[in-house]
CSV table of C-alpha atoms and ligand atoms in Angstrom, one decimal:
chain,number,residue,atom,x,y,z
A,1,MET,CA,0.1,-0.3,-0.2
A,2,ASN,CA,1.1,3.5,-0.7
A,3,HIS,CA,-0.8,6.8,-0.5
A,4,GLY,CA,-3.6,4.8,0.4
A,5,LYS,CA,-3.8,3.1,-3.1
A,6,LYS,CA,-2.8,-0.7,-3.8
A,7,ASP,CA,0.8,-1.1,-4.9
A,8,ILE,CA,-0.1,-2.5,-9.0
A,9,LYS,CA,4.0,-3.3,-10.1
A,10,SER,CA,4.2,-5.0,-6.9
A,11,MET,CA,1.7,-8.0,-8.0
A,12,THR,CA,2.3,-11.0,-9.4
A,13,LEU,CA,0.2,-11.6,-12.8
A,14,GLU,CA,-2.5,-13.8,-11.0
A,15,GLU,CA,-3.1,-10.6,-8.5
A,16,LEU,CA,-3.5,-8.5,-11.6
A,17,LYS,CA,-6.1,-10.8,-12.9
A,18,GLU,CA,-7.7,-11.0,-9.7
A,19,GLU,CA,-7.7,-7.3,-9.4
A,20,MET,CA,-9.0,-6.4,-13.3
A,21,ALA,CA,-12.1,-9.7,-12.6
A,22,VAL,CA,-13.2,-7.1,-9.3
A,23,LEU,CA,-12.9,-4.6,-11.9
A,24,GLY,CA,-15.4,-6.5,-14.4
A,25,GLU,CA,-12.1,-6.5,-17.1
A,26,LYS,CA,-11.4,-9.6,-19.0
A,27,PRO,CA,-8.3,-11.1,-17.5
A,28,PHE,CA,-6.3,-10.4,-21.0
A,29,ARG,CA,-6.2,-6.4,-19.9
A,30,ALA,CA,-3.9,-8.0,-16.8
A,31,LYS,CA,-2.3,-10.1,-19.0
A,32,GLN,CA,-1.8,-6.7,-21.1
A,33,ILE,CA,-1.0,-4.3,-18.1
A,34,TYR,CA,1.7,-6.4,-16.5
A,35,GLU,CA,4.2,-6.4,-20.0
A,36,TRP,CA,3.6,-2.7,-19.4
A,37,MET,CA,4.7,-2.9,-16.3
A,38,HIS,CA,7.3,-5.6,-16.5
A,39,VAL,CA,8.9,-5.6,-20.4
A,40,LYS,CA,8.0,-2.1,-21.5
A,41,LEU,CA,8.3,-0.9,-19.1
A,42,ALA,CA,5.9,2.1,-19.1
A,43,GLU,CA,6.2,5.0,-16.9
A,44,GLY,CA,2.6,5.5,-16.4
A,45,PHE,CA,-1.2,3.8,-17.3
A,46,GLU,CA,-1.0,6.7,-20.1
A,47,GLN,CA,1.8,5.0,-22.2
A,48,MET,CA,-0.6,1.8,-22.0
A,49,THR,CA,-1.3,2.7,-25.7
A,50,ASN,CA,-4.0,-0.8,-26.1
A,51,ILE,CA,-5.5,0.4,-22.7
A,52,PRO,CA,-9.3,1.6,-23.1
A,53,LYS,CA,-8.7,5.5,-21.8
A,54,ALA,CA,-11.2,4.6,-18.9
A,55,LEU,CA,-9.8,1.7,-17.7
A,56,GLN,CA,-6.4,3.5,-17.5
A,57,GLU,CA,-8.5,6.6,-15.6
A,58,LYS,CA,-9.6,3.7,-13.5
A,59,CYS,CA,-6.5,2.2,-12.7
A,60,ARG,CA,-5.0,5.6,-11.8
A,61,GLU,CA,-7.6,6.1,-9.2
A,62,ARG,CA,-7.3,2.6,-7.6
A,63,TYR,CA,-3.6,1.8,-8.0
A,64,PHE,CA,-0.4,3.2,-7.0
A,65,TYR,CA,2.8,2.8,-10.0
A,66,ALA,CA,5.6,3.5,-9.0
A,67,CYS,CA,7.9,4.6,-11.1
A,68,LEU,CA,11.7,6.3,-9.9
A,69,LYS,CA,13.4,8.8,-11.3
A,70,PRO,CA,17.1,10.2,-10.9
A,71,VAL,CA,17.6,12.7,-8.5
A,72,ARG,CA,21.4,12.7,-9.1
A,73,VAL,CA,23.6,10.6,-11.3
A,74,GLN,CA,27.4,10.2,-11.3
A,75,GLU,CA,29.7,8.4,-13.8
A,76,SER,CA,32.6,7.3,-12.8
A,77,ALA,CA,35.8,8.5,-15.5
A,78,THR,CA,37.5,5.2,-15.2
A,79,ASP,CA,35.4,2.3,-15.5
A,80,GLY,CA,31.9,3.3,-16.7
A,81,THR,CA,30.0,2.3,-13.3
A,82,LYS,CA,27.3,4.9,-13.0
A,83,LYS,CA,25.6,5.6,-9.6
A,84,PHE,CA,22.0,6.8,-9.3
A,85,LEU,CA,20.0,8.5,-6.7
A,86,PHE,CA,16.4,7.1,-7.2
A,87,GLU,CA,13.6,9.4,-5.5
A,88,LEU,CA,10.7,7.5,-4.2
A,89,ALA,CA,6.9,8.2,-3.9
A,90,ASP,CA,7.2,9.5,-0.4
A,91,GLY,CA,10.8,12.1,-1.2
A,92,LYS,CA,12.6,9.5,-0.1
A,93,THR,CA,16.1,8.1,-1.8
A,94,ALA,CA,17.4,5.2,-2.7
A,95,GLU,CA,20.8,4.6,-4.4
A,96,SER,CA,21.5,1.9,-7.5
A,97,VAL,CA,24.3,0.6,-9.5
A,98,TRP,CA,24.7,0.4,-13.1
A,99,MET,CA,28.2,-1.8,-14.1
A,100,LYS,CA,29.6,-2.5,-17.7
A,101,TYR,CA,31.1,-6.0,-17.5
A,102,LYS,CA,32.6,-7.8,-20.4
A,103,HIS,CA,29.8,-11.1,-19.9
A,104,GLY,CA,27.2,-8.5,-19.0
A,105,ASN,CA,25.5,-5.5,-18.0
A,106,SER,CA,25.1,-5.9,-13.9
A,107,VAL,CA,22.9,-3.6,-11.4
A,108,CYS,CA,23.4,-3.1,-7.9
A,109,VAL,CA,19.9,-2.6,-6.3
A,110,SER,CA,19.2,-1.4,-2.8
A,111,SER,CA,16.9,-3.4,-1.0
A,112,GLN,CA,16.0,-0.8,2.2
A,113,VAL,CA,16.5,3.0,2.8
A,114,GLY,CA,19.0,3.0,5.1
A,115,CYS,CA,19.9,-0.1,7.6
A,116,ARG,CA,19.7,-1.4,11.0
A,117,MET,CA,22.5,-3.7,11.2
A,118,GLY,CA,25.2,-1.6,12.3
A,119,CYS,CA,28.6,-2.6,10.2
A,120,VAL,CA,31.4,-0.3,11.2
A,121,PHE,CA,32.8,-0.2,7.8
A,122,CYS,CA,29.2,0.6,5.8
A,123,ALA,CA,27.9,4.0,5.2
A,124,SER,CA,24.1,3.2,4.8
A,125,THR,CA,24.0,2.5,8.4
A,126,LEU,CA,25.3,5.4,9.9
A,127,ASP,CA,21.7,6.7,9.8
A,128,GLY,CA,19.8,3.6,10.5
A,129,LEU,CA,17.0,2.2,9.2
A,130,GLU,CA,14.2,4.3,7.9
A,131,ARG,CA,11.6,1.3,5.6
A,132,GLY,CA,12.4,-1.7,3.9
A,133,LEU,CA,11.4,-0.9,0.1
A,134,PHE,CA,8.4,-2.8,-1.9
A,135,PRO,CA,9.2,-5.3,-4.3
A,136,SER,CA,7.9,-2.5,-7.2
A,137,GLU,CA,10.7,-0.3,-5.9
A,138,MET,CA,13.4,-2.5,-6.9
A,139,LEU,CA,12.2,-3.6,-9.2
A,140,GLU,CA,11.9,0.1,-10.9
A,141,GLN,CA,15.5,0.4,-10.0
A,142,VAL,CA,16.4,-1.7,-12.4
A,143,TYR,CA,13.6,-1.3,-14.8
A,144,ALA,CA,14.2,3.1,-14.8
A,145,ILE,CA,18.2,2.0,-15.1
A,146,SER,CA,17.0,0.4,-18.5
A,147,ARG,CA,14.8,3.1,-19.7
A,148,LEU,CA,17.8,5.9,-18.9
A,149,THR,CA,20.9,3.5,-20.5
A,150,GLY,CA,18.8,2.2,-23.2
A,151,GLU,CA,20.7,-1.0,-22.6
A,152,ARG,CA,19.9,-4.7,-21.4
A,153,VAL,CA,20.7,-5.7,-17.7
A,154,SER,CA,21.6,-9.2,-17.5
A,155,ASN,CA,22.9,-9.7,-13.8
A,156,VAL,CA,21.0,-8.0,-10.5
A,157,VAL,CA,22.7,-8.0,-7.5
A,158,VAL,CA,20.9,-7.1,-4.2
A,159,MET,CA,24.0,-5.7,-2.4
A,160,GLY,CA,23.3,-2.1,-2.6
A,161,MET,CA,21.8,-0.1,0.8
A,162,GLY,CA,20.1,-2.5,3.1
A,163,GLU,CA,19.9,-5.4,4.5
A,164,PRO,CA,17.5,-7.9,2.3
A,165,MET,CA,17.1,-10.3,4.9
A,166,ASP,CA,15.4,-8.4,7.2
A,167,ASN,CA,13.1,-7.0,4.1
A,168,TYR,CA,12.9,-10.6,3.6
A,169,GLU,CA,9.0,-11.2,2.0
A,170,ASN,CA,9.6,-7.9,-0.8
A,171,THR,CA,12.7,-9.3,-1.4
A,172,VAL,CA,12.0,-12.5,-2.3
A,173,LYS,CA,8.5,-11.4,-3.9
A,174,PHE,CA,10.6,-9.0,-5.7
A,175,ILE,CA,13.0,-11.5,-6.9
A,176,ARG,CA,9.9,-13.6,-8.0
A,177,LEU,CA,8.8,-10.8,-10.4
A,178,LEU,CA,12.2,-9.9,-12.0
A,179,THR,CA,12.7,-13.4,-13.0
A,180,ASP,CA,9.3,-14.6,-13.7
A,181,GLY,CA,8.9,-15.5,-17.1
A,182,ASN,CA,5.9,-13.1,-18.1
A,183,GLY,CA,7.9,-10.2,-16.8
A,184,LEU,CA,11.5,-9.0,-17.8
A,185,HIS,CA,12.6,-12.4,-17.3
A,186,ILE,CA,15.6,-12.4,-15.9
A,187,SER,CA,17.9,-15.2,-15.2
A,188,GLN,CA,17.3,-16.3,-11.2
A,189,ARG,CA,20.9,-17.8,-12.0
A,190,ASN,CA,22.2,-14.5,-12.9
A,191,VAL,CA,20.8,-12.9,-9.7
A,192,THR,CA,22.7,-12.6,-6.2
A,193,VAL,CA,21.4,-11.6,-2.3
A,194,SER,CA,23.7,-10.5,-0.3
A,195,THR,CA,23.0,-11.1,3.5
A,196,CYS,CA,25.2,-9.8,6.9
A,197,GLY,CA,24.1,-13.3,8.0
A,198,LEU,CA,20.7,-13.3,9.2
A,199,VAL,CA,20.2,-17.4,9.9
A,200,PRO,CA,17.0,-17.9,10.0
A,201,ARG,CA,16.3,-16.0,7.2
A,202,MET,CA,19.6,-17.6,5.1
A,203,ARG,CA,17.4,-21.1,5.8
A,204,GLU,CA,14.0,-19.7,4.7
A,205,LEU,CA,15.6,-18.7,1.8
A,206,ALA,CA,17.1,-22.4,1.1
A,207,GLU,CA,13.5,-23.0,1.3
A,208,GLU,CA,12.3,-21.1,-1.3
A,209,GLY,CA,12.8,-23.7,-4.8
A,210,LEU,CA,14.7,-20.4,-6.6
A,211,GLN,CA,17.9,-20.3,-8.6
A,212,ILE,CA,19.6,-17.3,-7.4
A,213,THR,CA,23.0,-16.7,-5.7
A,214,LEU,CA,23.3,-16.3,-1.8
A,215,ALA,CA,26.5,-14.1,-1.0
A,216,LEU,CA,27.2,-14.4,2.5
A,217,SER,CA,29.1,-10.9,4.0
A,218,LEU,CA,31.7,-12.6,6.6
A,219,HIS,CA,34.5,-10.7,6.9
A,220,ALA,CA,36.4,-12.0,9.9
A,221,ALA,CA,36.8,-16.0,10.4
A,222,THR,CA,36.6,-15.8,13.9
A,223,ASP,CA,33.7,-14.9,16.2
A,224,GLU,CA,35.4,-12.2,18.5
A,225,LYS,CA,36.5,-10.1,15.2
A,226,ARG,CA,33.9,-10.5,13.3
A,227,ARG,CA,32.2,-9.2,16.0
A,228,LYS,CA,33.6,-6.3,16.3
A,229,LEU,CA,32.8,-5.7,12.8
A,230,MET,CA,29.0,-6.4,12.4
A,231,PRO,CA,27.0,-6.1,15.4
A,232,ILE,CA,24.6,-8.9,14.1
A,233,ALA,CA,27.9,-11.5,15.1
A,234,ASN,CA,26.4,-11.5,18.4
A,235,ARG,CA,23.3,-13.2,17.8
A,236,TYR,CA,24.0,-15.8,15.4
A,237,GLY,CA,27.8,-17.6,15.4
A,238,LEU,CA,29.7,-19.1,12.9
A,239,GLU,CA,29.1,-22.0,13.2
A,240,GLU,CA,25.5,-21.6,13.0
A,241,LEU,CA,26.1,-19.4,10.5
A,242,MET,CA,28.3,-22.0,8.4
A,243,GLU,CA,25.7,-24.4,9.1
A,244,ALA,CA,22.9,-22.4,7.2
A,245,CYS,CA,25.4,-21.8,4.2
A,246,ALA,CA,26.2,-25.9,4.1
A,247,TYR,CA,22.0,-25.8,3.9
A,248,TYR,CA,21.4,-23.6,1.5
A,249,PHE,CA,23.9,-25.3,-0.9
A,250,GLU,CA,22.2,-28.5,0.4
A,251,LYS,CA,18.7,-27.0,-1.0
A,252,THR,CA,19.4,-25.4,-4.2
A,253,GLY,CA,23.0,-27.0,-6.1
A,254,ARG,CA,24.6,-23.2,-5.6
A,255,ARG,CA,27.7,-22.5,-4.5
A,256,ILE,CA,28.0,-19.9,-1.3
A,257,THR,CA,29.8,-17.1,-2.1
A,258,PHE,CA,31.3,-15.2,0.8
A,259,GLU,CA,32.8,-11.5,0.7
A,260,TYR,CA,35.4,-10.0,2.5
A,261,SER,CA,36.0,-6.8,3.1
A,262,LEU,CA,39.8,-6.4,3.4
A,263,ILE,CA,40.6,-3.8,6.3
A,264,GLY,CA,44.8,-2.6,7.2
A,265,GLY,CA,45.7,-3.9,10.3
A,266,VAL,CA,41.8,-5.5,10.4
A,267,ASN,CA,41.3,-8.7,9.1
A,268,ASP,CA,44.2,-9.3,6.4
A,269,ARG,CA,47.0,-10.8,7.7
A,270,PRO,CA,48.2,-14.3,6.1
A,271,GLN,CA,46.8,-15.8,9.7
A,272,ASP,CA,43.3,-14.4,9.0
A,273,ALA,CA,43.3,-16.3,5.6
A,274,VAL,CA,44.2,-19.0,7.0
A,275,ARG,CA,41.8,-19.1,9.6
A,276,LEU,CA,39.5,-18.3,6.8
A,277,ALA,CA,40.2,-20.9,4.7
A,278,GLN,CA,39.8,-23.5,7.5
A,279,LEU,CA,36.5,-22.3,8.4
A,280,ILE,CA,35.3,-22.6,5.0
A,281,ARG,CA,37.5,-25.4,2.9
A,282,PRO,CA,34.3,-28.0,3.8
A,283,LEU,CA,32.2,-25.9,2.0
A,284,ASN,CA,31.8,-25.4,-2.2
A,285,CYS,CA,32.3,-22.2,-1.9
A,286,HIS,CA,33.9,-18.8,-3.9
A,287,VAL,CA,35.5,-16.0,-2.2
A,288,ASN,CA,35.0,-12.2,-3.2
A,289,LEU,CA,37.9,-10.1,-1.8
A,290,ILE,CA,37.0,-6.6,-1.6
A,291,PRO,CA,39.3,-4.4,-0.6
A,292,VAL,CA,37.5,-1.6,2.1
A,293,ASN,CA,36.6,1.2,0.9
A,294,PRO,CA,37.2,4.3,3.2
A,295,ILE,CA,34.2,6.2,4.1
A,296,LYS,CA,35.0,9.6,5.9
A,297,GLU,CA,33.0,8.9,9.1
A,298,ARG,CA,34.9,5.8,9.9
A,299,ASN,CA,38.4,5.3,11.1
A,300,LEU,CA,39.6,2.9,9.0
A,301,ARG,CA,42.7,1.9,6.9
A,302,PRO,CA,42.6,0.8,3.3
A,303,CYS,CA,44.3,-2.5,2.8
A,304,PRO,CA,47.8,-2.5,0.8
A,305,LYS,CA,47.9,-3.8,-2.2
A,306,GLU,CA,50.8,-6.1,-1.7
A,307,ASN,CA,48.3,-7.8,1.4
A,308,VAL,CA,45.5,-7.8,-1.0
A,309,THR,CA,47.3,-9.9,-3.4
A,310,ALA,CA,49.3,-12.4,-0.4
A,311,PHE,CA,46.1,-13.1,1.1
A,312,LYS,CA,44.3,-14.3,-2.5
A,313,ASN,CA,47.4,-16.3,-2.5
A,314,MET,CA,47.3,-18.0,0.8
A,315,LEU,CA,43.3,-18.5,0.1
A,316,GLU,CA,44.3,-20.6,-3.2
A,317,LYS,CA,47.4,-22.5,-1.5
A,318,TYR,CA,44.5,-23.7,0.7
A,319,GLY,CA,42.3,-24.7,-2.4
A,320,ILE,CA,40.2,-21.9,-2.1
A,321,ASN,CA,38.9,-19.6,-5.5
A,322,ALA,CA,39.4,-16.6,-5.0
A,323,THR,CA,38.8,-13.2,-7.3
A,324,VAL,CA,39.3,-10.0,-5.7
A,325,ARG,CA,36.5,-7.0,-6.7
A,326,ARG,CA,37.4,-4.3,-8.9
A,327,GLU,CA,36.9,-1.6,-7.2
A,328,MET,CA,34.5,-0.1,-9.5
A,329,GLY,CA,33.4,4.0,-8.9
A,330,ARG,CA,36.2,4.2,-5.6
A,331,ASP,CA,35.3,7.9,-8.0
A,332,ILE,CA,31.9,8.4,-7.2
A,333,ASP,CA,31.1,7.4,-3.8
A,334,GLY,CA,30.6,3.7,-5.1
A,335,ALA,CA,30.6,2.4,-1.4
A,336,CYS,CA,27.0,1.1,-0.2
A,337,GLY,CA,25.1,4.3,1.2
A,338,GLN,CA,27.8,7.3,0.1
A,339,LEU,CA,26.0,9.2,-2.4
A,340,ARG,CA,22.9,9.2,-0.4
A,341,LYS,CA,24.9,10.0,2.5
A,342,ARG,CA,26.8,13.0,0.9
A,343,TYR,CA,23.4,14.4,-0.3
A,344,GLY,CA,21.4,14.1,2.6
A,345,GLU,CA,24.5,16.4,4.3
A,346,ASN,CA,24.3,18.4,1.2
A,347,LYS,CA,20.6,19.2,1.7
A,348,ARG,CA,20.6,19.9,5.0
B,401,SAH,N1,23.5,-6.3,3.8
B,401,SAH,C1,24.4,-7.0,2.8
B,401,SAH,C2,24.1,-6.3,1.4
B,401,SAH,C3,24.9,-4.7,1.1
B,401,SAH,S1,26.2,-4.9,1.4
B,401,SAH,C4,25.3,-7.4,3.4
B,401,SAH,O1,25.7,-6.9,4.2
B,401,SAH,O2,25.7,-8.5,2.5
B,401,SAH,C5,27.4,-5.5,-0.1
B,401,SAH,C6,28.9,-6.0,0.0
B,401,SAH,O3,30.0,-4.3,1.0
B,401,SAH,C7,28.9,-6.3,2.4
B,401,SAH,O4,29.6,-7.7,2.1
B,401,SAH,C8,29.7,-5.4,3.3
B,401,SAH,O5,29.5,-5.7,4.1
B,401,SAH,C9,30.2,-4.8,1.9
B,401,SAH,N2,30.4,-3.1,2.3
B,401,SAH,C10,29.9,-2.3,2.6
B,401,SAH,N3,30.5,-1.0,3.1
B,401,SAH,C11,31.7,-1.0,2.4
B,401,SAH,C12,33.3,-0.6,2.1
B,401,SAH,N4,32.6,1.3,3.0
B,401,SAH,N5,33.9,-1.3,1.7
B,401,SAH,C13,34.1,-2.7,1.7
B,401,SAH,N6,32.7,-3.2,1.3
B,401,SAH,C14,32.1,-2.5,1.7
């Protein structure tokens, strides 16, 4: 619900058919409207040229139509990455990132406005949580970017602002709509959801019958160290976290991705790599190493290049697959929550 109206872009095709039945419309109207929203990426009912004016009007009265407009766009001078700050219907803002890779175009989507997880290196959490995003608002980040760039999106990562497992129902519905054969039909295998480790929700996600990749933000290989970086580690320890990852793989057959942000002098020594290798070796997994993007509000040291390489080599010595995330968009406040934070500061 939004402005007291039902959110039409968050509806499944089945739900939309029920709505049309209530309005006394034929079921094929649902299919047409659904296609306008999710395939042709229409910006409003008025663009739906094969829908009679009277029905367009009825829809406008009854439904909220999510359509995001950018209030800021920043383009990286070095790698083509673009960062968008979108305004939502209630005036709040959410950021999304567009990245071009050899294997296709990727959009990084936010799941919440702000975040309440409190990770010490992250800018999204500095002002706490404002609210979760609706499925329509997550979809629109992808749709608006497609419209603005005129290019096809092949990969979607839920790695922007917010904790997707703290907005569980909306995130799962978003994934179902995004990958629906009647919609944009992005392959589930090209969708990744990243979590800081809400164990019960990870287990629930394993049961959804989805073929998406689960990424776990680990950042430390001991409970003691992890608790210093991520408050959620006080709630769920590494043992149950690893069990949940194994369960996800068992249920879905999808290899887990571990994210590990390297922070100078904190978690980037060779013995940290050995500990990490020992912890995750039993799992079928892959490690993404992210040199920390130091945010000005926190006193964190970047990780020297040679430590990044040594860390990766050590993991590989233990037979663990690791890639260093290309540091895209560093020159445009690429890290989670940075752009929104700046925008808020300038407005104030
Ligand atoms: N809440 C989810 C998804 C969002 S963040 C999660 O925690 O996984 C996407 C990834 O970027 C996470 O691994 C997060 O820990 C990491 N991250 C956040 N801020 C960062 C920064 N300043 N430098 C490096 N990595 C960062």
